[in-house]
XYZ file of C-alpha atoms in Angstrom:
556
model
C 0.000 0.000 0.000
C 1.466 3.654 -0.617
C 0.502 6.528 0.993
C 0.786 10.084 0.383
C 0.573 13.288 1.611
C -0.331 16.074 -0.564
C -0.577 19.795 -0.014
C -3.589 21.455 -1.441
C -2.340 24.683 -3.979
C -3.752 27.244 -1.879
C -1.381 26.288 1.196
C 1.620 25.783 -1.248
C 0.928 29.224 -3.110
C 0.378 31.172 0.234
C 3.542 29.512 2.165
C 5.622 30.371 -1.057
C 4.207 34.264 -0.962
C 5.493 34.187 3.031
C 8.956 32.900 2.024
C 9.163 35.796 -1.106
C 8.086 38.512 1.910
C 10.686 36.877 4.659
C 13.795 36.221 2.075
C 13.738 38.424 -0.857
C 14.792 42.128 -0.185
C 12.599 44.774 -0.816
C 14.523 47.140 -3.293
C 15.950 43.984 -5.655
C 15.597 44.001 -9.759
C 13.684 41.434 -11.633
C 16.505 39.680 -12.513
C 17.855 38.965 -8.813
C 13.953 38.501 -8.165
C 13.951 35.633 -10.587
C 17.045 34.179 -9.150
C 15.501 34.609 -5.707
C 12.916 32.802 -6.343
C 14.343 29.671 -8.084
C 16.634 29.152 -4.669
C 13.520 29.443 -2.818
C 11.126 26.996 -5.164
C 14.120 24.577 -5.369
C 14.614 24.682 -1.127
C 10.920 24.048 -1.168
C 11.170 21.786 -3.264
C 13.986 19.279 -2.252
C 14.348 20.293 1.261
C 10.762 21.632 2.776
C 8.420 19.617 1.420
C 10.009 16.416 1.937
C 11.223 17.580 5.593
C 7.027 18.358 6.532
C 5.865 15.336 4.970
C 8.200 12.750 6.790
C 7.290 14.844 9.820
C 3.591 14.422 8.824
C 3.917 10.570 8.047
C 5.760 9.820 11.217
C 3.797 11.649 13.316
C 0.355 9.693 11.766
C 2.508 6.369 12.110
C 2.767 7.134 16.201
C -0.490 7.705 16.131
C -1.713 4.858 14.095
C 0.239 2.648 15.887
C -1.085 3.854 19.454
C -4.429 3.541 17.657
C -3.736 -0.317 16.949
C -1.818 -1.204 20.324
C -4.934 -0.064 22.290
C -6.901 -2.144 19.891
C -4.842 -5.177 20.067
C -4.646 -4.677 23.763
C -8.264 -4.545 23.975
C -9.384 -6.937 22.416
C -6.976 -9.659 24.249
C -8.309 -8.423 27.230
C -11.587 -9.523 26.085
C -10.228 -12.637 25.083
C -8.403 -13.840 27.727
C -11.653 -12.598 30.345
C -14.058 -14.941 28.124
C -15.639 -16.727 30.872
C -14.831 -20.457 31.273
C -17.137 -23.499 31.064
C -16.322 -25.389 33.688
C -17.853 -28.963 35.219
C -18.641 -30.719 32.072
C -16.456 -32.704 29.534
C -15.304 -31.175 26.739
C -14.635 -32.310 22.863
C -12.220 -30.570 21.189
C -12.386 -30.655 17.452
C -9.403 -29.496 15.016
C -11.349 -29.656 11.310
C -9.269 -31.104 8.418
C -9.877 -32.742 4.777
C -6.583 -34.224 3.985
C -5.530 -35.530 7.647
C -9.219 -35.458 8.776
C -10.629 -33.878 12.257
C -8.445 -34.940 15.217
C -11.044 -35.434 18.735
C -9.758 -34.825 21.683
C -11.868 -35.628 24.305
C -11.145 -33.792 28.276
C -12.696 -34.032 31.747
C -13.679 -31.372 34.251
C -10.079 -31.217 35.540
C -8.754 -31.001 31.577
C -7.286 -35.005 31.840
C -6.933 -36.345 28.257
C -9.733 -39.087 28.256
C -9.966 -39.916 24.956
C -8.246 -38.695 20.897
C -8.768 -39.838 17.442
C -9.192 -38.961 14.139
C -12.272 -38.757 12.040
C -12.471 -38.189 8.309
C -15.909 -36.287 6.965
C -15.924 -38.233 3.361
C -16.279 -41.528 5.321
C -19.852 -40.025 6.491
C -20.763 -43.385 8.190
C -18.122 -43.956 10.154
C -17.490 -40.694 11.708
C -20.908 -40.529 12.902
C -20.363 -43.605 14.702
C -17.126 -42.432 16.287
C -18.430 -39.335 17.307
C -21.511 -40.528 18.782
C -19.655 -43.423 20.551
C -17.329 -40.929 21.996
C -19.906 -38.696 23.219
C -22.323 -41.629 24.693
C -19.383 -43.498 26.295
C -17.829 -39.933 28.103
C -21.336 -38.309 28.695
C -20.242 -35.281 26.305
C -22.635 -32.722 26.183
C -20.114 -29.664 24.592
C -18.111 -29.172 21.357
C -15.899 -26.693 20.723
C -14.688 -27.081 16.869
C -11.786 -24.521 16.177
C -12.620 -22.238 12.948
C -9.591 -22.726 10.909
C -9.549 -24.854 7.464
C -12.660 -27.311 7.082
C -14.510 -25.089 9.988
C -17.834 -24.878 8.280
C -18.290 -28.276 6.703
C -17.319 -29.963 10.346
C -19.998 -27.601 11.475
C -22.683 -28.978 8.836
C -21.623 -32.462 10.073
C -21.601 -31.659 14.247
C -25.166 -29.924 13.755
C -26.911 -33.421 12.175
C -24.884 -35.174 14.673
C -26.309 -33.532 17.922
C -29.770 -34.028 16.831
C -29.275 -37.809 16.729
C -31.926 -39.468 18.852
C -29.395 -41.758 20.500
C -27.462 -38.501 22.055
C -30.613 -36.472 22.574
C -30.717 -37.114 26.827
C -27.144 -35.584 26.701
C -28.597 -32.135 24.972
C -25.594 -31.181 23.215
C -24.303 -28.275 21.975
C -20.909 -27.066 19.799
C -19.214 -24.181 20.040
C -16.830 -22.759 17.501
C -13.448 -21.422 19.008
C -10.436 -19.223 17.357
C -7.552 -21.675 17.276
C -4.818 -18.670 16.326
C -1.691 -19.956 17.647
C -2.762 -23.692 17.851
C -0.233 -25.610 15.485
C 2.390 -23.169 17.336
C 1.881 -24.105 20.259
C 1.206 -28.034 19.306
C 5.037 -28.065 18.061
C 6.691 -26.337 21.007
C 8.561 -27.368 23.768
C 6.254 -26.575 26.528
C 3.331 -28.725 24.312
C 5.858 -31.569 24.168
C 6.656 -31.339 27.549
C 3.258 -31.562 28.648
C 1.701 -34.120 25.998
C 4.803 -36.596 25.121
C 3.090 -38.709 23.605
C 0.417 -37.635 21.241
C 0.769 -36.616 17.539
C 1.146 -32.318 17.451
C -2.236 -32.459 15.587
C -3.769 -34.688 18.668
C -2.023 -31.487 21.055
C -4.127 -28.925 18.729
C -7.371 -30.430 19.446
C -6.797 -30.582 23.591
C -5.910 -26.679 23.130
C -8.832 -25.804 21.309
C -10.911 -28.098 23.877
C -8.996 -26.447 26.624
C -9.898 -22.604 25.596
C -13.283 -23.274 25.808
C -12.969 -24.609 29.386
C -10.729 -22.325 30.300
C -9.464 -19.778 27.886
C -7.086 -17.702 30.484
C -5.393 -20.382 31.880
C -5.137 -22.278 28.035
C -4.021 -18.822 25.872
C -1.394 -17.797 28.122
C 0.897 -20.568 26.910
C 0.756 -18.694 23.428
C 2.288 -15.789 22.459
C -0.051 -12.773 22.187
C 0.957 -11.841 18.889
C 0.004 -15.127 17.423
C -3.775 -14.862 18.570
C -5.489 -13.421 15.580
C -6.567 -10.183 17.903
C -6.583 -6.993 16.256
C -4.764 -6.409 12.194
C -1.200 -5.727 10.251
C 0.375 -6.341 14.007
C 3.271 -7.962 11.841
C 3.866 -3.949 10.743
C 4.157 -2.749 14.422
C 7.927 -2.522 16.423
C 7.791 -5.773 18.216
C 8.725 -4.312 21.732
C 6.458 -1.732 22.492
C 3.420 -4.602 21.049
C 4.876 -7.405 23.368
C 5.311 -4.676 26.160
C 1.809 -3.979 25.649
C 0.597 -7.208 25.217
C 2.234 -8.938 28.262
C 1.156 -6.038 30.545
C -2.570 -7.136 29.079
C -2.095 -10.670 30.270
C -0.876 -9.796 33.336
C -3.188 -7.431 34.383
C -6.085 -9.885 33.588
C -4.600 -12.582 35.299
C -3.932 -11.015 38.601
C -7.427 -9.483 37.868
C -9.058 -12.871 37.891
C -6.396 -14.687 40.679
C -4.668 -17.999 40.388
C -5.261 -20.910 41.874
C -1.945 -22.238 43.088
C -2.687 -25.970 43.376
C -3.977 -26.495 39.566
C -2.222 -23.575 37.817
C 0.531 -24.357 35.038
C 3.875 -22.104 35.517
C 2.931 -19.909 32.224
C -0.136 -18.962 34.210
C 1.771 -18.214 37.499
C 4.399 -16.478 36.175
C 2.414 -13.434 35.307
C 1.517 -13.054 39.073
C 2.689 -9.496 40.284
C 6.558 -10.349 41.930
C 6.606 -13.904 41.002
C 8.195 -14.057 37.357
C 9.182 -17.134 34.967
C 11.795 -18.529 37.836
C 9.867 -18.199 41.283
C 6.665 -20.042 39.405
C 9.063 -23.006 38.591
C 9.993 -23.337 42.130
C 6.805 -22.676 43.484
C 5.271 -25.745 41.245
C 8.448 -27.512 41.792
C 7.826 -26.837 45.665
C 4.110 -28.513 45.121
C 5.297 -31.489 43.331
C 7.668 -32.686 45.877
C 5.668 -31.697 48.900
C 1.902 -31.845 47.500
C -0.826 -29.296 47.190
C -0.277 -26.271 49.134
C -3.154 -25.679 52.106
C -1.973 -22.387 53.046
C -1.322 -18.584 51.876
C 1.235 -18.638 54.289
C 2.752 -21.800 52.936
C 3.740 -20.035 49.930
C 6.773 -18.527 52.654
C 8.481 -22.105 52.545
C 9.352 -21.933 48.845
C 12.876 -21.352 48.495
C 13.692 -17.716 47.529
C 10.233 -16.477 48.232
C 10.757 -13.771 50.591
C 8.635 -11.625 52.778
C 8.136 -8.995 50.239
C 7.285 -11.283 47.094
C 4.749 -12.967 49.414
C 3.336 -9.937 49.918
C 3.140 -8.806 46.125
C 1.763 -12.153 45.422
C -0.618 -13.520 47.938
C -3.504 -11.218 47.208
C -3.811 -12.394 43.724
C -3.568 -16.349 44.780
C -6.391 -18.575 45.740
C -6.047 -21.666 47.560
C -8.510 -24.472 47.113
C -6.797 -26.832 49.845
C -7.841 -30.489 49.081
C -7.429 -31.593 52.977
C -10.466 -30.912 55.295
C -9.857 -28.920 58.488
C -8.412 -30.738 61.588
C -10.344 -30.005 64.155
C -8.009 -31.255 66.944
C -5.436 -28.632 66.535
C -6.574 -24.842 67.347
C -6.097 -22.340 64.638
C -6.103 -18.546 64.428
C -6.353 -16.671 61.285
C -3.470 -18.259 59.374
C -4.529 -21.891 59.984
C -0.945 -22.754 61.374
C 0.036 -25.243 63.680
C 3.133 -26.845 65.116
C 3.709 -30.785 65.785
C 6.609 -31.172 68.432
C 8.152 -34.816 70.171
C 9.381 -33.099 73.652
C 9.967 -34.382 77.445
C 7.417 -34.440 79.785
C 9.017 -31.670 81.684
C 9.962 -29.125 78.917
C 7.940 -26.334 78.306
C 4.942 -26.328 76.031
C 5.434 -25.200 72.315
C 3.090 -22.312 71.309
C 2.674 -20.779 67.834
C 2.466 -17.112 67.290
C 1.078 -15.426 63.789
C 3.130 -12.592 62.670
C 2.304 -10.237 59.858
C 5.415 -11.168 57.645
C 4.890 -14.879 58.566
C 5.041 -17.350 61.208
C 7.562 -17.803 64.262
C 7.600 -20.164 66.949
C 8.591 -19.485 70.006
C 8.706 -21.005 73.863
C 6.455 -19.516 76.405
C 8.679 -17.147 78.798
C 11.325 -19.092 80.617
C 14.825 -18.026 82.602
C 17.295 -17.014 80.171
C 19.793 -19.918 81.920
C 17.424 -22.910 80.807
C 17.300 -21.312 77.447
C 20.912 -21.405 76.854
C 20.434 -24.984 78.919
C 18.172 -25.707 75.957
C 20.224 -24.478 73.278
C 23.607 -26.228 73.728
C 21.762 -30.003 74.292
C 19.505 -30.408 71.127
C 21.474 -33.120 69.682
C 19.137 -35.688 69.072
C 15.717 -33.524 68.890
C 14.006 -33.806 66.166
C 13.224 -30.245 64.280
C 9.909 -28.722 64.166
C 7.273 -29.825 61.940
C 5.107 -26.998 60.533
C 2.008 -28.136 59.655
C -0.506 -25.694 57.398
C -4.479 -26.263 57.604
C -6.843 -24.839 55.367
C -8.214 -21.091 55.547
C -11.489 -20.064 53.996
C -10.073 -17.033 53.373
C -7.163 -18.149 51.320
C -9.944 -18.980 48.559
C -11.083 -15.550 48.473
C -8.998 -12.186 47.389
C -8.671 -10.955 50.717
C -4.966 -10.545 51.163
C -3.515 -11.987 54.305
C -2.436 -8.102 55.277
C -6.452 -7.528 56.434
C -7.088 -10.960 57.925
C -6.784 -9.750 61.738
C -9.145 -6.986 60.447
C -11.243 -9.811 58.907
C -12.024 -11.269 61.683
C -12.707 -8.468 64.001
C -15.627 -7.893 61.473
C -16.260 -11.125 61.436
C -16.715 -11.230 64.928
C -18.636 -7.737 64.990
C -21.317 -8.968 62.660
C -21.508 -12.601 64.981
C -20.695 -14.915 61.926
C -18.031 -18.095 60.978
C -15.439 -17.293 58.603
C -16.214 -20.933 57.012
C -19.940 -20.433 55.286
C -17.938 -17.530 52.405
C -20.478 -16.258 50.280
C -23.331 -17.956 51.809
C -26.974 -16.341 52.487
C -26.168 -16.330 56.357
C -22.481 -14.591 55.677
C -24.591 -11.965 53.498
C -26.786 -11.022 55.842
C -25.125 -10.519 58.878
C -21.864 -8.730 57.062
C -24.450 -6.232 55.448
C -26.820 -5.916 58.653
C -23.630 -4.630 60.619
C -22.010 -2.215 57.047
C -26.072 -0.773 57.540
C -26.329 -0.495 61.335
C -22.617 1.439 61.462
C -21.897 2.872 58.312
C -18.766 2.176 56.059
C -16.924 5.075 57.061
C -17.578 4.344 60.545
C -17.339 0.739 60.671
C -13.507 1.268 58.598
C -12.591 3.707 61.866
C -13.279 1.240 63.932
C -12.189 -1.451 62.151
C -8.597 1.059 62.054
C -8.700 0.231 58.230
C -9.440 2.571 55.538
C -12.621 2.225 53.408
C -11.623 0.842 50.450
C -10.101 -1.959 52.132
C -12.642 -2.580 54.053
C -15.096 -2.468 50.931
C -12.821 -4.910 49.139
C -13.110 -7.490 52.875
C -16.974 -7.308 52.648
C -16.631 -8.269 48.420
C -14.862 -10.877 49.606
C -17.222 -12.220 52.224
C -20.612 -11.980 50.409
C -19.014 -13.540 46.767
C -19.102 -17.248 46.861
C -15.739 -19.236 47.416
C -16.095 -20.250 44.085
C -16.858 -16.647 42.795
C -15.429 -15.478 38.819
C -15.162 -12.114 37.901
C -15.357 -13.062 34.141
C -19.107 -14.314 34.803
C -19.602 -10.548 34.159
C -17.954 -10.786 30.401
C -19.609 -11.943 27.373
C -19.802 -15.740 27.150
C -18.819 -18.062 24.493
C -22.024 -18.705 22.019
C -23.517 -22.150 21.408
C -25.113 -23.420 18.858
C -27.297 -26.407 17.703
C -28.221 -25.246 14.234
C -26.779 -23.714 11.730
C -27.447 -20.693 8.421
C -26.414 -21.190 4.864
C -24.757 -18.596 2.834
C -27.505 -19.423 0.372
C -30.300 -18.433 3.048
C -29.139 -15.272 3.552
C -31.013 -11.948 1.990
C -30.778 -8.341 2.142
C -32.335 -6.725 4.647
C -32.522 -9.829 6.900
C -32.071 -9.676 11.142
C -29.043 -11.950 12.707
C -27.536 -12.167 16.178
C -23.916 -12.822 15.793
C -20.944 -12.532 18.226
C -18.276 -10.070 17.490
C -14.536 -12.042 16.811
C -12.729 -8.891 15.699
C -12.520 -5.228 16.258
C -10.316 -3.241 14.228
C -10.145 0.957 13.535
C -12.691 0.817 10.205
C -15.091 -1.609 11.846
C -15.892 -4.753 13.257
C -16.120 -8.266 12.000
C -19.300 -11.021 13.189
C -19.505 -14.165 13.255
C -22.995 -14.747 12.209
C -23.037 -18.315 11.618
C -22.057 -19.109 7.851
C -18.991 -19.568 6.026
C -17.475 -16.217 6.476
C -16.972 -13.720 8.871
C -19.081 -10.053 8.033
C -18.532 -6.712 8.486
C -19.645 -4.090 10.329
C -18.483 -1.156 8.836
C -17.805 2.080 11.324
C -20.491 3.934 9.469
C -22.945 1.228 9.970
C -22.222 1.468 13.585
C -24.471 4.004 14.843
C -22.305 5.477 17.423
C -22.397 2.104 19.071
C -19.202 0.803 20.809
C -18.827 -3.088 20.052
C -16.010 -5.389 21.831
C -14.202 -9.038 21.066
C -16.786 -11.380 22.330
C -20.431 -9.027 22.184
C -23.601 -10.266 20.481
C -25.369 -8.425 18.561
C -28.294 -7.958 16.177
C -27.515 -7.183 12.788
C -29.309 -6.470 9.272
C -27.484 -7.455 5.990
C -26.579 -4.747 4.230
C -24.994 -6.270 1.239
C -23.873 -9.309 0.048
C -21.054 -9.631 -2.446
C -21.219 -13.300 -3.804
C -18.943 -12.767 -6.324
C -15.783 -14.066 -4.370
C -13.253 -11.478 -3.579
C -9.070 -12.172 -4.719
C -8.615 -13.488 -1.103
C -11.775 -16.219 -2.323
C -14.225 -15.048 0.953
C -18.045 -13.285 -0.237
C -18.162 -10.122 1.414
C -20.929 -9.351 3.413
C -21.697 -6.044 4.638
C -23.617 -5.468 8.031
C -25.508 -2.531 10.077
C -25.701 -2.872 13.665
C -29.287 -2.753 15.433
C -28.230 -2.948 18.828
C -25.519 -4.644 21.254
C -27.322 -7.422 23.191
C-alpha cells in the first residue's frame, strides 16, 4: 500500500508568498527577483516539502500505531476474560480434509480421556465415532476450532447432535479461534506436557482447553500469534509485546490464580513472582503436594517476605485436605507438631504479619541457653498448614486480623464464604454502622474494608469473568444461500479493528460491520449483537471469501 501526503495549492501558493516577503529584499531588480525565487522553489522543493511530509507521516505512524496497540490490547483483554465453562467434559475438534478432524476428548479437571481422528468423506463412520465418543464420556459440549474445514465440520456436528441416540445428553458445539494452535502443538512446553500424542492430537486438547478455560489455556501462546486486532506484523515488536504482556498480566492477577492447579505460564504473570519463582513454586508442590496455606507459599525457596506480599492477594487456595479439628487455629490456619519431654515447656505458635515464628512460652534465660547447647538428638519442628477459607477468596492476608474483628462484629463463621447467612449478617452490621464508621473502627481505611466485605458476600467459588460476554452455542446452523438483504441476525463479534468490526454470524465467512454502519455504538471481542445485511457480495473477492456487509441494530 502507498501513501501520500499532498498539499492542497492554496497552502503551497500562500507559504511560497510568506517565504518571497521573509527572504527576498525589498529594493531587488527582476533579474535577482527571478534568481531569488528559483533558490527558494528549489529549497521548497527538495528540502521543505520532503522535511514536513516525513514529519507528517511519522507523526500519523505514532499515532496509528497507538491507535492499533490499544486495539490489540483490547481486544486480548476480552479474550483472555471470556468466561470459562467449567464442570462438564469437553470435545475438542481441530477440522481437516486431507488428515481429517483430530477429537480430543477432556474431563472437568482437563485429563486427556480420549483422541482420534475422524475423516468427513467416510460419512458413516465418523458418525459412529463421534456418537460413541460422546455416549461413552457423557459429552454434552463441542468446541470445533474455525480454521480450514470449519464450516463443513460444522454442517456435520449440527446433524450429529440431533441424533436421537445422544438427545438425553442435549448437546451443543461451540466454535473457538484456534490462532496460535499448530504453534503451540510443536513447542517445547506442548511436548513437555503431551509426550506422547501426535502435534495435531495437542491442537485439538488446546482448542478443547480454551473453551474450558481460555485464560489459563491462551497464556501458553504468544499474544501476537492470537489473531486479535490487524497488520500487528507492521508494528515494532517491543512496544506490542510490552503492551501485550502487561494485558495478560493485568487480567490474570485481575481474575487470581489458583496455586494448586495452575501451570507455571499462568503463574508467572503473578505481580513479583516471574518465569523462575513459578518453577519453584510448582516444583515446591510437586515434591511436597498441594499447598493448604497462603502462608505456605513462605516455605518456597527464595520467596521472601516482600514477594509474598506482592503475590498472595492475587492467589487462591482451594486446599484439598479438610480442616483438623483437633489442633486450634487462628487466622493463618498454622500449627506446630513437636516430640518433647514431659518436663519441657509447652510449644506455642504465634502469627506474625510477615509470617510465622515459633517461640517457647517465657522461661529463665539460663534454661534457654540450657536448651540451646543439648539439642542433639531432637528432632526439628514440623510446621504443619491447615486450610483457611479465606485463602480462597482475594482478601490478602495483610487484612485478615481486620477480617475477623468484622467477622466477629457482625456474629458470623469465617467458614460459610459467600453464603446467604455470611450476606446477611456482614451487610446488617455495614447498615447499622456505616462504612466510614465501621472502617474507623475497624482502624482500616474504606476501600479496604469495601474490598473485605466483596470478599465475604461472593461465593468461594466466585469469577469475575461471569460478568464478560460468554462463548455462544449453537445447535443449528445458516447457509450462505439463506441469507437476503435486509434480513435480522444475532452474531458474536470475533474482531474489532479501527474501520469496523467483523461477526460471526453463523455461515462460512466472517461479516462486516463497517464504522459507518455502527451508529455510534461501541462493540467489543466477544459481544452479540443484532444485525441487518446490508450487502452481500457473492462474487468471491481475490482473497476467495463473499463479502458481506452489516448494520448494527443494537448490542445485546
Amino acid at each position: 500500500m502507498n501513501v501520500k501526503v499532498i498539499f492542497p495549492e492554496w497552502v503551497v501558493r500562500n507559504f511560497m508568498k510568506y517565504l518571497h516577503r521573509r527572504w527576498i529584499p525589498p529594493a531587488v531588480s527582476s533579474e535577482d527577483y527571478k534568481f531569488w525565487e528559483m533558490i527558494l522553489q528549489d529549497c521548497y522543493t527538495r528540502f521543505l516539502a520532503p522535511r514536513l511530509i516525513r514529519e507528517i507521516r511519522s507523526d500519523l505512524t505514532k499515532k496509528a500505531e497507538k491507535a492499533s496497540l490499544d486495539v490489540f490490547g483490547e481486544n486480548l483483554k476480552h479474550l483472555l476474560m471470556t468466561p470459562p465453562v467449567l464442570g462438564c467434559t469437553i470435545m475438542g475438534i481441530d477440522p481437516g480434509f486431507s488428515h481429517g478432524c483430530k477429537i480430543a476428548i477432556i474431563s472437568e479437571t482437563s485429563e486427556i480421556l480420549q483422541t482420534g481422528i475422524v475423516y468427513l468423506n467416510l460419512r458413516k463412520v465418523c458418525e459412529n465415532k463421534l456418537v460413541g465418543y460422546l455416549k461413552t464420556h457423557r459429552c454434552s459440549t463441542i468446541a470445533i476450532g474455525n480454521g480450514t474445514a470449519c464450516r463443513e465440520t460444522e454442517v456435520f456436528v449440527s446433524d450429529i447432535v440431533k441424533k436421537p441416540e445422544i438427545a438425553h445428553l442435549n448437546c451443543r458445539y461451540c466454535i473457538v479461534n484456534e490462532n496460535g494452535a499448530s504453534i503451540y502443538s510443536v513447542s517445547d512446553l506442548a511436548q513437555e506436557e503431551m509426550p506422547d500424542l501426535d502435534p495435531n492430537i495437542r491442537s485439538a486438547v488446546s482448542i478443547a482447553r480454551r473453551l474450558q478455560n481460555p485464560l489459563a489455556e491462551l497464556v501458553k501462546i504468544d499474544p501476537k500469534h492470537l489473531g486479535i486486532g490487524m497488520y500487528q506484523h507492521d508494528l515494532q515488536k517491543v512496544p506490542l509485546k510490552k503492551k501485550l504482556d502487561g494485558v495478560v498480566e493485568d487480567c490474570v492477577s485481575f481474575v487470581g490464580v489458583d496455586i494448586n492447579s495452575c501451570s507455571p505460564e499462568l503463574l508467572q504473570y503473578v505481580a513479583g513472582v516471574g518465569p523462575a519463582m513459578a518453577k519453584k513454586i510448582i516444583k515446591h508442590r510437586t515434591m511436597k503436594g498441594n499447598f493448604q496455606n497462603r502462608m505456605e507459599l513462605q516455605e518456597v525457596k527464595g520467596l521472601g517476605p516482600k514477594t509474598f506480599l506482592q503475590c498472595a492477594g492475587f492467589i487462591r487456595v482451594n486446599a484439598t485436605s479438610g480442616y483438623n479439628t483437633e489442633v486450634e487455629t487462628d487466622v493463618g490456619g498454622f500449627s506446630a507438631q513437636v516430640t518433647v519431654k514431659q518436663e519441657e515447656p509447652i510449644v506455642t505458635v504465634k502469627q506474625e504479619q510477615e509470617g510465622f515464628a515459633i517461640k517457647k512460652e517465657d522461661e529463665p534465660k539460663s534454661k534457654k541457653r540450657k536448651a540451646e547447647t543439648s539439642t542433639k538428638g531432637k528432632k526439628k519442628l514440623k510446621k504443619t498448614y491447615l486450610p483457611n477459607p479465606l485463602d480462597k477468596t482475594w482478601i490478602h492476608p495483610e487484612s485478615y486480623e481486620v477480617t475477623e474483628r468484622l467477622l466477629k462484629l457482625a456474629g458470623a463463621l469465617k467458614s460459610p464464604i459467600g453464603s446467604e447467612a455470611m450476606r446477611e449478617k456482614v451487610s446488617a452490621i455495614v447498615s447499622s454502622i456505616g462504612l466510614e464508621t465501621l472502617a474507623q473502627n475497624l482502624e482500616v481505611g474504606p476501600h479496604t474494608l469495601q474490598v473485605i466485605i466483596d470478599g465475604l458476600k461472593n461465593p468461594s467459588n466466585f469469577d469475575v469473568r461471569s460478568d464478560f460476554s460468554k462463548p455462544l452455542f449453537k445447535r443449528g446452523l445458516v447457509s450462505v444461500s439463506d441469507l437476503r438483504v435486509g434480513t435480522k441476525l444475532t452474531g458474536e463479534v470475533v474482531n474489532v479493528v479501527e474501520f469496523g468490526a467483523f461477526v460471526d454470524i453463523g455461515v462460512s465467512h466472517d461479516a462486516l460491520i463497517h464504522s459507518s454502519r455502527m451508529r455510534n455504538m461501541k462493540v467489543i471481542r466477544g459481544n452479540k449483537v443484532e444485525v441487518a445485511i446490508v450487502s452481500i457480495n457473492r462474487a468471491k473477492s481475490s482473497s476467495g471469501k463473499i463479502r458481506i456487509s452489516l448494520a448494527l441494530n443494537r448490542v445485546i
